[in-house]
Coordinates of C-alpha atoms in Angstrom, one line a residue:
Chain A
M4 CA 19.8 -37.0 9.9
S5 CA 23.1 -36.6 11.5
F6 CA 24.8 -33.2 11.7
K7 CA 28.1 -34.8 10.7
K8 CA 26.9 -36.2 7.4
H9 CA 24.8 -33.2 6.4
W10 CA 26.9 -30.4 7.8
Q11 CA 26.8 -28.7 4.4
L12 CA 23.1 -28.1 4.7
Y13 CA 23.4 -26.6 8.1
L14 CA 26.2 -24.4 6.9
I15 CA 24.2 -23.1 3.9
V16 CA 21.4 -22.0 6.2
I17 CA 23.6 -19.7 8.3
P18 CA 23.7 -16.7 6.0
P19 CA 19.9 -16.4 5.5
V20 CA 19.2 -17.1 9.1
L21 CA 21.7 -14.4 10.1
F22 CA 19.8 -12.1 7.7
F23 CA 16.5 -12.7 9.6
L24 CA 18.2 -12.3 13.0
I25 CA 19.9 -9.1 12.1
F26 CA 17.4 -7.3 9.9
K27 CA 14.1 -8.6 11.4
Y28 CA 14.7 -9.7 15.0
Y29 CA 17.4 -7.2 16.0
P30 CA 15.0 -4.3 15.1
M31 CA 12.4 -6.0 17.3
L32 CA 14.9 -5.7 20.2
N33 CA 15.5 -2.1 19.2
A34 CA 11.8 -1.4 19.6
V35 CA 12.6 -0.9 23.3
L36 CA 13.3 2.6 22.1
A37 CA 9.6 3.1 22.6
F38 CA 10.1 2.8 26.4
K39 CA 13.2 5.0 26.5
D40 CA 14.2 8.6 26.1
Y41 CA 16.6 8.2 23.3
N42 CA 19.9 10.0 23.6
V43 CA 22.3 9.8 20.7
I44 CA 25.4 9.7 22.9
K45 CA 24.2 7.1 25.3
G46 CA 22.8 4.9 22.5
I47 CA 19.7 2.7 22.7
W48 CA 20.6 0.7 25.7
G49 CA 22.2 3.4 27.7
S50 CA 19.3 5.8 27.4
P51 CA 17.1 6.2 30.4
W52 CA 13.8 4.2 30.7
V53 CA 10.6 6.2 30.7
G54 CA 8.0 3.6 30.9
F55 CA 4.8 4.3 28.8
K56 CA 5.5 8.0 28.6
N57 CA 5.9 8.0 24.8
F58 CA 2.6 6.1 24.4
Q59 CA 0.9 8.5 26.8
L60 CA 2.2 11.4 24.7
F61 CA 0.8 9.9 21.6
F62 CA -2.6 9.2 23.1
D63 CA -2.8 12.7 24.5
N64 CA -1.7 14.2 21.2
P65 CA -4.6 15.9 19.4
M66 CA -3.3 14.2 16.2
F67 CA -4.1 10.8 17.7
W68 CA -7.7 10.7 16.7
T69 CA -7.1 12.2 13.3
L70 CA -4.5 9.6 12.6
A71 CA -6.5 6.7 13.9
K72 CA -9.6 7.8 12.0
N73 CA -7.7 8.4 8.7
T74 CA -5.9 5.0 9.0
I75 CA -9.1 3.1 9.7
L76 CA -11.2 4.9 7.1
V77 CA -8.8 4.5 4.2
S78 CA -8.2 0.9 4.9
G79 CA -11.8 0.1 5.7
Y80 CA -12.8 1.7 2.4
L81 CA -10.2 -0.3 0.6
L82 CA -11.4 -3.5 2.2
L83 CA -15.0 -2.9 1.5
A84 CA -14.6 -1.9 -2.1
G85 CA -11.4 -3.8 -3.0
F86 CA -12.1 -7.2 -1.5
P87 CA -15.3 -8.2 -3.5
I88 CA -14.1 -6.9 -6.9
P89 CA -11.5 -9.5 -7.6
I90 CA -14.0 -12.2 -6.7
L91 CA -16.6 -10.8 -9.1
L92 CA -14.0 -10.5 -11.8
A93 CA -12.9 -14.1 -11.3
L94 CA -16.5 -15.3 -11.3
M95 CA -17.2 -13.4 -14.5
L96 CA -14.1 -14.6 -16.2
N97 CA -14.9 -18.2 -15.2
E98 CA -18.2 -18.0 -17.1
I99 CA -16.5 -17.0 -20.4
S100 CA -16.0 -19.9 -22.8
N101 CA -14.2 -17.8 -25.5
G102 CA -10.6 -18.6 -24.6
R103 CA -9.1 -15.7 -26.5
F104 CA -11.3 -13.0 -24.9
K105 CA -10.7 -14.5 -21.5
R106 CA -6.9 -14.5 -22.0
L107 CA -7.0 -10.9 -23.2
V108 CA -8.9 -9.6 -20.2
Q109 CA -6.6 -11.5 -17.9
L110 CA -3.5 -10.3 -19.6
V111 CA -4.6 -6.7 -19.6
T112 CA -6.0 -6.6 -16.0
F113 CA -2.9 -8.3 -14.6
A114 CA -0.5 -5.9 -16.2
P115 CA -0.9 -2.7 -14.0
Y116 CA 0.3 -4.8 -11.0
F117 CA 3.8 -4.3 -12.4
I118 CA 3.7 -0.5 -12.4
S119 CA 5.8 0.8 -9.6
T120 CA 4.2 3.0 -6.8
V121 CA 6.1 6.1 -8.0
V122 CA 4.9 5.6 -11.6
M123 CA 1.4 4.9 -10.4
V124 CA 1.3 8.1 -8.4
S125 CA 2.8 9.9 -11.3
I126 CA 0.0 8.6 -13.6
I127 CA -2.6 9.6 -11.0
M128 CA -1.1 13.1 -10.8
L129 CA -0.9 13.6 -14.6
F130 CA -4.5 12.4 -15.1
L131 CA -5.9 14.5 -12.3
A132 CA -3.8 17.6 -12.7
P133 CA -5.8 20.8 -12.1
R134 CA -5.3 22.3 -15.6
L135 CA -3.8 20.0 -18.1
G136 CA -4.8 16.7 -16.7
F137 CA -6.9 14.3 -18.8
A138 CA -9.8 14.3 -16.3
N139 CA -10.2 18.0 -16.4
V140 CA -9.7 18.3 -20.2
A141 CA -12.5 15.8 -20.5
L142 CA -14.7 17.6 -18.0
N143 CA -14.2 20.9 -19.8
Y144 CA -14.9 19.3 -23.2
F145 CA -18.4 18.3 -21.9
G146 CA -18.9 21.8 -20.5
F147 CA -18.1 21.1 -16.8
D148 CA -15.8 23.2 -14.6
S149 CA -12.4 22.0 -13.6
V150 CA -11.8 20.2 -10.4
N151 CA -8.6 20.1 -8.4
F152 CA -9.0 16.5 -7.5
L153 CA -5.9 16.0 -5.4
G154 CA -6.5 19.3 -3.6
E155 CA -9.9 18.2 -2.4
A156 CA -9.4 16.4 0.9
S157 CA -12.8 14.7 0.6
M158 CA -11.8 13.0 -2.7
F159 CA -8.5 11.6 -1.3
R160 CA -9.8 8.3 -0.1
S161 CA -11.7 7.6 -3.3
I162 CA -8.7 8.4 -5.4
Y163 CA -6.5 6.1 -3.3
V164 CA -8.9 3.2 -3.2
W165 CA -10.0 3.2 -6.8
S166 CA -6.6 3.6 -8.3
D167 CA -5.5 0.7 -6.1
I168 CA -8.3 -1.4 -7.4
W169 CA -7.4 -0.5 -11.0
Q170 CA -3.8 -1.6 -10.2
T171 CA -4.4 -4.9 -8.3
A172 CA -7.8 -6.4 -9.1
G173 CA -6.6 -8.5 -12.0
Y174 CA -3.7 -9.8 -9.9
S175 CA -5.9 -10.7 -7.0
A176 CA -8.4 -12.5 -9.2
V177 CA -5.8 -15.1 -10.2
I178 CA -6.1 -16.9 -6.8
Y179 CA -9.9 -17.1 -7.1
L180 CA -9.7 -18.3 -10.7
A181 CA -7.4 -21.1 -9.5
A182 CA -9.8 -22.0 -6.8
L183 CA -12.7 -22.0 -9.3
S184 CA -10.8 -24.3 -11.6
G185 CA -10.5 -26.8 -8.8
I186 CA -14.3 -27.2 -8.3
D187 CA -15.6 -30.7 -9.1
P188 CA -17.1 -30.6 -12.7
T189 CA -19.8 -33.1 -11.7
L190 CA -21.3 -30.4 -9.4
Y191 CA -21.9 -28.2 -12.5
E192 CA -23.5 -31.1 -14.4
A193 CA -25.7 -31.9 -11.5
A194 CA -26.8 -28.2 -11.2
K195 CA -27.5 -28.1 -14.9
V196 CA -29.6 -31.3 -14.7
D197 CA -31.6 -29.7 -11.9
G198 CA -32.3 -26.8 -14.2
A199 CA -30.1 -24.2 -12.5
S200 CA -29.6 -21.0 -14.4
R201 CA -26.1 -19.6 -14.8
F202 CA -26.6 -17.2 -12.0
Q203 CA -28.0 -19.9 -9.6
K204 CA -25.0 -22.0 -10.5
I205 CA -22.6 -19.2 -9.4
V206 CA -24.5 -18.7 -6.2
H207 CA -24.9 -22.4 -5.3
V208 CA -21.8 -24.0 -6.8
D209 CA -19.1 -21.4 -7.4
L210 CA -19.3 -19.3 -4.3
P211 CA -19.5 -22.2 -1.8
G212 CA -16.6 -23.8 -3.7
I213 CA -14.3 -20.9 -3.2
L214 CA -15.5 -19.9 0.2
P215 CA -12.3 -21.3 2.0
T216 CA -10.1 -19.2 -0.3
I217 CA -12.3 -16.2 0.2
T218 CA -12.0 -16.6 4.0
I219 CA -8.2 -16.9 4.0
I220 CA -7.7 -13.8 1.7
L221 CA -10.1 -11.9 3.9
I222 CA -8.2 -12.8 7.1
L223 CA -4.9 -11.7 5.4
N224 CA -6.5 -8.4 4.2
V225 CA -7.9 -7.6 7.6
G226 CA -4.6 -8.5 9.2
S227 CA -2.9 -5.8 7.1
V228 CA -5.4 -3.1 7.7
M229 CA -3.0 -1.0 9.8
A230 CA -0.1 -1.6 7.4
I231 CA -2.0 0.0 4.5
G232 CA 0.0 1.2 1.4
F233 CA 2.1 3.7 3.2
E234 CA 4.3 4.5 0.2
K235 CA 1.5 5.4 -2.1
I236 CA -0.3 7.6 0.5
Y237 CA 3.0 9.4 1.3
L238 CA 3.5 10.2 -2.4
L239 CA -0.1 11.3 -2.9
Q240 CA -0.1 13.7 0.0
N241 CA -0.1 17.4 -0.3
Q242 CA -0.9 20.4 2.0
L243 CA -4.5 20.5 0.8
N244 CA -5.5 16.9 1.4
I245 CA -3.3 16.2 4.4
V246 CA -6.3 16.4 6.9
N247 CA -7.6 13.1 5.3
S248 CA -4.3 11.6 4.1
E249 CA -2.1 11.7 7.2
I250 CA -2.1 8.2 8.5
I251 CA -0.1 6.6 11.4
A252 CA 2.6 5.2 9.1
T253 CA 3.3 8.5 7.3
Y254 CA 3.3 10.2 10.7
V255 CA 5.9 7.8 12.0
Y256 CA 8.2 8.5 9.0
K257 CA 7.9 12.3 9.4
I258 CA 8.2 12.4 13.2
G259 CA 10.9 9.8 13.3
L260 CA 13.2 10.2 10.4
L261 CA 12.6 13.8 9.3
N262 CA 12.3 15.2 12.8
A263 CA 14.6 12.7 14.5
N264 CA 12.1 12.1 17.3
Y265 CA 13.2 8.4 17.5
S266 CA 11.6 7.2 20.7
F267 CA 8.2 8.8 20.1
A268 CA 8.0 7.5 16.5
T269 CA 9.0 4.0 17.6
A270 CA 6.2 4.0 20.2
V271 CA 3.7 5.1 17.6
G272 CA 4.9 2.4 15.1
L273 CA 4.8 -0.2 17.8
F274 CA 1.3 0.7 18.7
N275 CA 0.4 0.3 15.0
S276 CA 2.0 -3.1 14.7
L277 CA 0.3 -4.4 17.8
I278 CA -3.1 -3.3 16.7
N279 CA -2.4 -5.1 13.4
L280 CA -1.4 -8.3 15.2
V281 CA -4.4 -8.2 17.4
L282 CA -6.7 -7.7 14.4
L283 CA -5.1 -10.6 12.6
F284 CA -5.6 -13.0 15.6
T285 CA -9.1 -11.8 16.2
V286 CA -10.3 -12.3 12.6
N287 CA -8.5 -15.6 12.3
G288 CA -10.1 -16.8 15.5
L289 CA -13.6 -15.7 14.3
A290 CA -13.1 -17.3 10.9
K291 CA -12.0 -20.6 12.5
R292 CA -15.2 -20.7 14.5
I293 CA -17.6 -19.6 11.7
T294 CA -16.2 -21.2 8.6
K295 CA -13.7 -23.7 9.8
S296 CA -11.0 -22.2 7.6
S297 CA -8.1 -20.2 9.1
I298 CA -4.5 -19.4 8.3
W299 CA -3.2 -21.5 11.2
Chain B
M22 CA -16.9 -41.9 -35.8
A23 CA -18.1 -38.4 -36.7
S24 CA -21.8 -39.4 -36.8
A25 CA -21.5 -41.1 -33.5
K26 CA -20.2 -37.9 -32.0
I27 CA -23.1 -35.9 -33.4
A28 CA -25.5 -38.5 -32.2
M29 CA -24.1 -38.3 -28.7
Q30 CA -24.3 -34.5 -28.7
T31 CA -27.8 -34.0 -30.1
P32 CA -29.9 -35.3 -27.3
K33 CA -27.9 -33.3 -24.9
R34 CA -28.6 -30.1 -26.8
Q35 CA -32.2 -30.9 -26.9
T36 CA -32.7 -31.5 -23.3
I37 CA -30.7 -28.6 -21.8
K38 CA -30.0 -25.4 -23.7
D39 CA -29.3 -21.9 -22.7
S40 CA -32.4 -20.2 -21.5
M41 CA -33.3 -16.6 -22.4
G42 CA -32.2 -15.5 -18.9
D43 CA -28.8 -17.2 -19.3
R44 CA -28.2 -15.5 -22.6
I45 CA -29.0 -12.1 -21.2
F46 CA -26.8 -12.9 -18.2
M47 CA -23.9 -13.7 -20.6
I48 CA -24.5 -10.5 -22.5
V49 CA -24.2 -8.6 -19.3
I50 CA -21.0 -10.4 -18.3
Y51 CA -19.4 -9.7 -21.7
T52 CA -20.4 -6.1 -21.5
I53 CA -19.0 -5.6 -18.0
L54 CA -15.7 -7.3 -18.8
T55 CA -15.4 -5.2 -22.0
L56 CA -15.8 -2.1 -20.0
V57 CA -13.3 -3.3 -17.4
L58 CA -10.9 -4.0 -20.3
I59 CA -11.3 -0.5 -21.6
A60 CA -10.9 1.1 -18.2
V61 CA -7.7 -0.7 -17.6
V62 CA -6.1 -0.4 -21.0
Y63 CA -7.1 3.2 -21.8
P64 CA -4.8 5.0 -19.4
L65 CA -1.9 2.8 -20.5
I66 CA -2.5 3.7 -24.2
Y67 CA -3.1 7.3 -23.4
I68 CA 0.3 7.6 -21.6
L69 CA 2.1 5.8 -24.4
S70 CA 0.5 8.0 -27.0
S71 CA 1.2 11.2 -25.1
S72 CA 4.9 10.3 -24.7
I73 CA 5.3 10.2 -28.5
S74 CA 3.1 13.2 -29.4
S75 CA 4.4 16.7 -29.9
P76 CA 4.8 18.8 -26.8
S77 CA 2.1 21.3 -27.9
A78 CA -0.4 18.6 -28.6
V79 CA 0.0 17.2 -25.1
T80 CA -0.4 20.6 -23.3
S81 CA -3.4 21.6 -25.4
G82 CA -5.2 18.4 -24.6
R83 CA -5.4 17.3 -28.3
V84 CA -4.3 13.7 -27.4
W85 CA -7.3 11.5 -26.8
L86 CA -6.3 8.0 -27.8
W87 CA -3.7 7.8 -30.6
P88 CA -0.5 10.0 -30.8
V89 CA -0.9 13.5 -32.4
D90 CA 2.0 14.9 -34.5
I91 CA 4.4 12.1 -33.6
S92 CA 7.7 13.3 -32.2
F93 CA 10.3 11.8 -29.9
K94 CA 11.4 15.0 -28.4
G95 CA 10.6 13.8 -24.8
F96 CA 12.8 10.8 -25.1
K97 CA 15.5 12.8 -26.7
V98 CA 15.7 15.2 -23.7
L99 CA 15.6 12.2 -21.4
F100 CA 18.6 10.6 -23.0
D101 CA 20.4 13.9 -22.9
T102 CA 19.9 14.4 -19.2
P103 CA 22.8 12.9 -17.2
Q104 CA 20.7 12.8 -14.0
I105 CA 18.2 10.4 -15.6
M106 CA 20.7 8.3 -17.3
Q107 CA 22.6 7.9 -14.1
G108 CA 19.4 6.9 -12.3
Y109 CA 18.8 4.3 -15.0
G110 CA 22.3 2.9 -14.7
N111 CA 21.9 2.8 -10.9
S112 CA 18.6 1.0 -11.2
L113 CA 20.1 -1.6 -13.5
F114 CA 22.9 -2.2 -11.1
Y115 CA 20.5 -2.5 -8.1
T116 CA 18.2 -4.8 -10.1
V117 CA 20.9 -7.2 -11.3
A118 CA 23.0 -7.3 -8.0
G119 CA 20.0 -7.2 -5.7
T120 CA 18.2 -10.0 -7.5
M121 CA 21.2 -12.2 -7.5
I122 CA 21.7 -11.7 -3.8
S123 CA 18.1 -12.3 -3.1
V124 CA 17.7 -15.4 -5.1
V125 CA 20.8 -17.0 -3.7
L126 CA 19.8 -16.3 -0.1
T127 CA 16.3 -17.5 -0.7
V128 CA 17.4 -20.8 -2.2
M129 CA 19.9 -21.2 0.6
I130 CA 17.2 -21.2 3.2
A131 CA 14.3 -22.7 1.2
Y132 CA 16.0 -25.9 0.0
P133 CA 17.3 -27.1 3.4
M134 CA 13.8 -26.2 4.9
S135 CA 12.2 -28.5 2.3
R136 CA 14.2 -31.5 3.6
K137 CA 12.1 -33.3 6.1
S138 CA 15.1 -34.6 8.0
F139 CA 16.5 -31.2 8.6
F140 CA 16.7 -30.8 12.4
G141 CA 14.9 -27.7 13.7
R142 CA 13.2 -26.8 10.4
T143 CA 9.8 -26.2 12.1
V144 CA 11.4 -23.7 14.5
I145 CA 13.2 -21.9 11.8
M146 CA 10.1 -21.7 9.5
M147 CA 8.1 -20.3 12.4
L148 CA 10.7 -17.7 13.2
I149 CA 10.7 -16.6 9.5
T150 CA 6.9 -16.6 9.1
F151 CA 6.5 -14.5 12.3
T152 CA 8.4 -11.7 10.7
M153 CA 5.5 -11.4 8.2
L154 CA 3.1 -10.7 11.0
F155 CA 5.2 -8.5 13.2
S156 CA 8.1 -6.1 12.7
G157 CA 10.2 -3.8 14.9
G158 CA 9.1 -0.9 12.8
L159 CA 10.7 1.7 10.6
I160 CA 12.9 3.5 13.2
P161 CA 14.3 0.4 14.9
T162 CA 15.2 -1.1 11.4
Y163 CA 16.7 2.2 10.4
M164 CA 18.9 2.1 13.5
V165 CA 20.2 -1.4 12.6
V166 CA 21.0 -0.4 9.1
K167 CA 22.8 2.7 10.5
E168 CA 24.7 0.6 12.9
F169 CA 26.0 -1.6 10.1
G170 CA 27.2 1.6 8.3
M171 CA 25.0 1.1 5.3
I172 CA 23.4 4.5 5.3
D173 CA 24.1 6.3 2.1
S174 CA 25.8 3.3 0.5
R175 CA 24.6 0.9 -2.2
W176 CA 24.5 -1.9 0.3
A177 CA 21.4 -0.4 1.9
L178 CA 19.3 -1.2 -1.1
L179 CA 20.7 -4.7 -1.6
I180 CA 20.8 -6.2 1.8
P181 CA 18.2 -5.1 4.4
N182 CA 15.3 -6.3 2.3
A183 CA 17.0 -9.1 0.5
V184 CA 14.8 -12.0 1.5
W185 CA 11.0 -12.0 1.3
V186 CA 9.3 -14.5 3.4
W187 CA 6.6 -15.1 0.8
Q188 CA 9.3 -16.2 -1.7
V189 CA 10.9 -18.5 0.8
I190 CA 7.5 -20.2 1.3
I191 CA 6.9 -20.5 -2.4
A192 CA 10.3 -21.9 -3.1
R193 CA 10.2 -24.3 -0.2
S194 CA 6.9 -25.8 -1.2
F195 CA 8.2 -26.2 -4.8
F196 CA 11.3 -28.1 -3.6
Q197 CA 9.1 -30.2 -1.3
N198 CA 6.6 -31.2 -4.0
S199 CA 8.8 -31.6 -7.0
I200 CA 12.2 -33.1 -5.9
P201 CA 11.4 -36.7 -5.3
D202 CA 13.0 -38.3 -2.2
E203 CA 14.2 -41.2 -4.3
L204 CA 16.6 -38.9 -6.2
F205 CA 18.1 -37.8 -2.9
E206 CA 18.4 -41.4 -1.6
A207 CA 20.1 -42.5 -4.9
S208 CA 22.6 -39.7 -4.7
E209 CA 23.3 -40.4 -1.0
I210 CA 24.2 -44.0 -1.9
D211 CA 26.5 -42.7 -4.6
G212 CA 28.2 -40.6 -1.9
C213 CA 27.2 -37.3 -3.3
S214 CA 27.6 -34.3 -1.0
D215 CA 24.6 -32.0 -0.2
I216 CA 26.1 -29.0 -2.1
R217 CA 26.9 -31.2 -5.1
F218 CA 23.3 -32.6 -5.0
M219 CA 21.9 -29.1 -5.0
Q220 CA 24.1 -27.9 -7.8
S221 CA 23.7 -30.9 -10.1
V222 CA 20.2 -32.2 -9.3
V223 CA 18.0 -29.7 -7.4
L224 CA 18.8 -26.5 -9.3
P225 CA 18.5 -28.0 -12.8
L226 CA 15.1 -29.5 -11.9
S227 CA 13.9 -26.2 -10.4
K228 CA 14.0 -23.9 -13.4
P229 CA 10.4 -22.9 -13.1
I230 CA 10.7 -21.7 -9.5
L231 CA 14.0 -20.0 -10.1
A232 CA 12.4 -18.1 -12.9
V233 CA 9.6 -17.0 -10.6
L234 CA 12.1 -15.9 -7.9
F235 CA 14.2 -14.0 -10.5
L236 CA 11.2 -12.2 -11.9
M237 CA 9.5 -11.3 -8.6
Y238 CA 12.7 -10.0 -7.0
G239 CA 13.8 -8.3 -10.2
V240 CA 10.5 -6.4 -10.6
G241 CA 10.6 -5.6 -6.9
Q242 CA 14.1 -4.1 -7.1
W243 CA 13.3 -2.2 -10.3
N244 CA 10.2 -0.7 -8.8
A245 CA 11.5 -0.1 -5.2
Y246 CA 12.0 3.5 -4.0
F247 CA 11.3 3.7 -0.3
D248 CA 14.5 2.2 0.9
A249 CA 16.4 4.6 -1.3
L250 CA 14.3 7.4 0.1
I251 CA 15.2 6.7 3.7
Y252 CA 18.7 5.3 3.4
L253 CA 20.4 7.3 0.6
K254 CA 21.5 10.9 0.6
S255 CA 23.9 11.3 -2.3
S256 CA 22.0 11.8 -5.5
N257 CA 24.6 10.0 -7.6
L258 CA 23.4 6.7 -5.9
F259 CA 19.7 7.3 -6.6
P260 CA 17.7 4.7 -8.5
L261 CA 15.5 5.8 -11.3
Q262 CA 12.3 5.6 -9.2
L263 CA 13.7 8.3 -6.9
V264 CA 14.8 10.5 -9.8
L265 CA 11.2 10.0 -11.2
R266 CA 9.7 11.1 -7.9
S267 CA 11.7 14.3 -7.8
I268 CA 10.8 15.2 -11.4
I269 CA 7.2 14.2 -11.6
I270 CA 5.8 14.1 -8.1
M271 CA 7.7 17.0 -6.6
N272 CA 7.7 18.8 -9.9
N273 CA 11.4 19.5 -9.7
S274 CA 12.2 19.5 -13.4
A275 CA 13.8 22.9 -13.5
S276 CA 17.4 21.5 -13.7
V277 CA 16.4 19.2 -16.5
T278 CA 15.0 21.8 -18.9
D279 CA 17.1 24.8 -17.8
A280 CA 18.4 25.5 -21.3
L281 CA 15.0 25.7 -23.0
K282 CA 12.9 28.8 -23.6
Q283 CA 10.1 29.6 -21.2
V284 CA 7.0 28.4 -23.2
E285 CA 8.6 25.5 -24.8
R286 CA 10.1 24.7 -21.4
Q287 CA 6.7 24.3 -19.8
Q288 CA 5.3 22.3 -22.7
L289 CA 8.3 20.0 -22.7
S290 CA 8.3 19.4 -19.0
E291 CA 4.8 18.1 -19.3
L292 CA 5.7 15.8 -22.2
L293 CA 8.8 14.8 -20.3
K294 CA 6.7 13.3 -17.5
Y295 CA 4.9 11.0 -19.9
S296 CA 8.2 9.9 -21.6
L297 CA 9.7 9.2 -18.2
I298 CA 6.8 7.1 -17.1
V299 CA 7.1 5.0 -20.3
V300 CA 10.9 4.7 -20.0
A301 CA 10.7 3.6 -16.3
T302 CA 7.9 1.0 -16.9
L303 CA 8.8 -0.3 -20.3
P304 CA 11.4 -2.9 -19.3
V305 CA 8.9 -4.6 -17.0
L306 CA 5.9 -4.3 -19.4
I307 CA 7.8 -5.6 -22.4
M308 CA 8.9 -8.7 -20.5
Y309 CA 5.4 -9.1 -19.0
P310 CA 3.5 -11.0 -21.7
F311 CA 6.3 -13.6 -22.0
V312 CA 6.6 -14.2 -18.3
Q313 CA 3.0 -13.8 -17.1
R314 CA 2.5 -17.5 -16.8
Y315 CA 5.5 -17.8 -14.4
F316 CA 4.0 -15.2 -12.2
V317 CA 0.6 -16.9 -12.1
Q318 CA 2.4 -20.2 -11.5
G319 CA 4.4 -18.6 -8.6
M320 CA 1.3 -17.2 -7.0
L321 CA -0.4 -20.6 -7.2
V322 CA 2.4 -22.7 -5.9
G323 CA 2.5 -20.3 -2.9
S324 CA -1.3 -20.4 -2.3
V325 CA -1.7 -24.1 -2.6
K326 CA 0.7 -25.0 0.2
G327 CA 1.7 -22.6 2.8

């Protein structure tokens, strides 16, 4: 296609491309802050280079291990518990022949996805409030003592993970349902003729049928392990659960924007992004070798 | 005709029917799904019921499922609080303006990228997709927004996150799969310009994907709070989600209920939280049953072809 004839198309692309250059690529350039000692007056490029000093500071920081541990534990927990549940939900829904019940379950489980993070955290706080919260009113009703759920550091991960599953399982199941509906019906007939039970049919037809989809979603999930729901964790944090709830991303926000320690926070953020990228490439490579499906 | 049908079905039913095990298996599945249904819907009903119960019923834990002593006191206070109404107005503005900007920019990049003859489209697509995997990070992005003078202005919520890569991918594969090349060739022969072709052929044929874009971006804007948290300082610019955060999560409702008596004040501030949640979520949830299929469609288009 000649530029002359289709100049309009090339013109149209300019604003969105500028958007990506300015708000996505320019910040990547700005990430050199991590290797500098930022000085407001001299600006990003005028500030002196300090090599890996900021990274060294982070690794030597006693917070380092706590942050790394918390980040990995929360997202590992979410991956282990949250990854299989949408698959199970889709497999179960797929067995249901009653269209109305199936639609109702889908409609209802999909809905919480549209609740905002702030509202979600508000709901969690209202339900788990120490005195008036529903969970404690119910506990007291059955003769148990009240629990300060959000004040117990040990409960933080479970609260985060299970509320997340409550909110997103129905949404995530849609992809698997689509994959299930794409399975060749003759396979089911063959299984039935061979006398397979419903459970055997799931294991031998359904699961192998959606394995490529499962692999791709798994890769994407592992690839975002370090980018775990920062907004929700930040809102759920309080002085009592902070030992388990401070993750790398919340730390970057506090050190960087609240304490204006730009260079150090950029180094921490960059470290986080790099780990993420490495994880993504590793898992993708493994998946390519083992199951022959990968995202690129 | 009818008898033939029965005759065809009968032998099938005789040879293979549900075994005892299968029937138990189905009972288990129905039971689990019913429990899931209850677990998801119960908190939603509980919040809705609490929001329209009397303040004392909420604080004394008398609400279990349905509203107790129906009253709309919480909503009344909400609508009398300028801070909240201003947040609502701001959110409406951000949602309408932000969604328009986002959809326009997304179509502007997605459509040209769908044209196979567009020179350099692989490179541009790679550049765009890469931003999904790697980013400069919070602080470097903040510095850019600052450099453009958007800190503490409405632009900060409309521009820096305007285009989502995922939506570009979805829109591009839609254009690629459902705008036939023949249409383009025909219009080219007629001497139709590219912009004219987009306006009068592509967009009218793309209503489903436009609906998906509008909905996804709209819900995203309505629910967003983090950009407002980092970029805004003046409270008169705050979107509803940020107002919500200060009232519910940081328990900062003093200014809202100043005028009320002590006991009543405490009861009311509890009730107020439920009403706020309902008011902030209702616009999206009311739309939801009508637009659900578009969302599902959007997710699927995106997942089929990346």
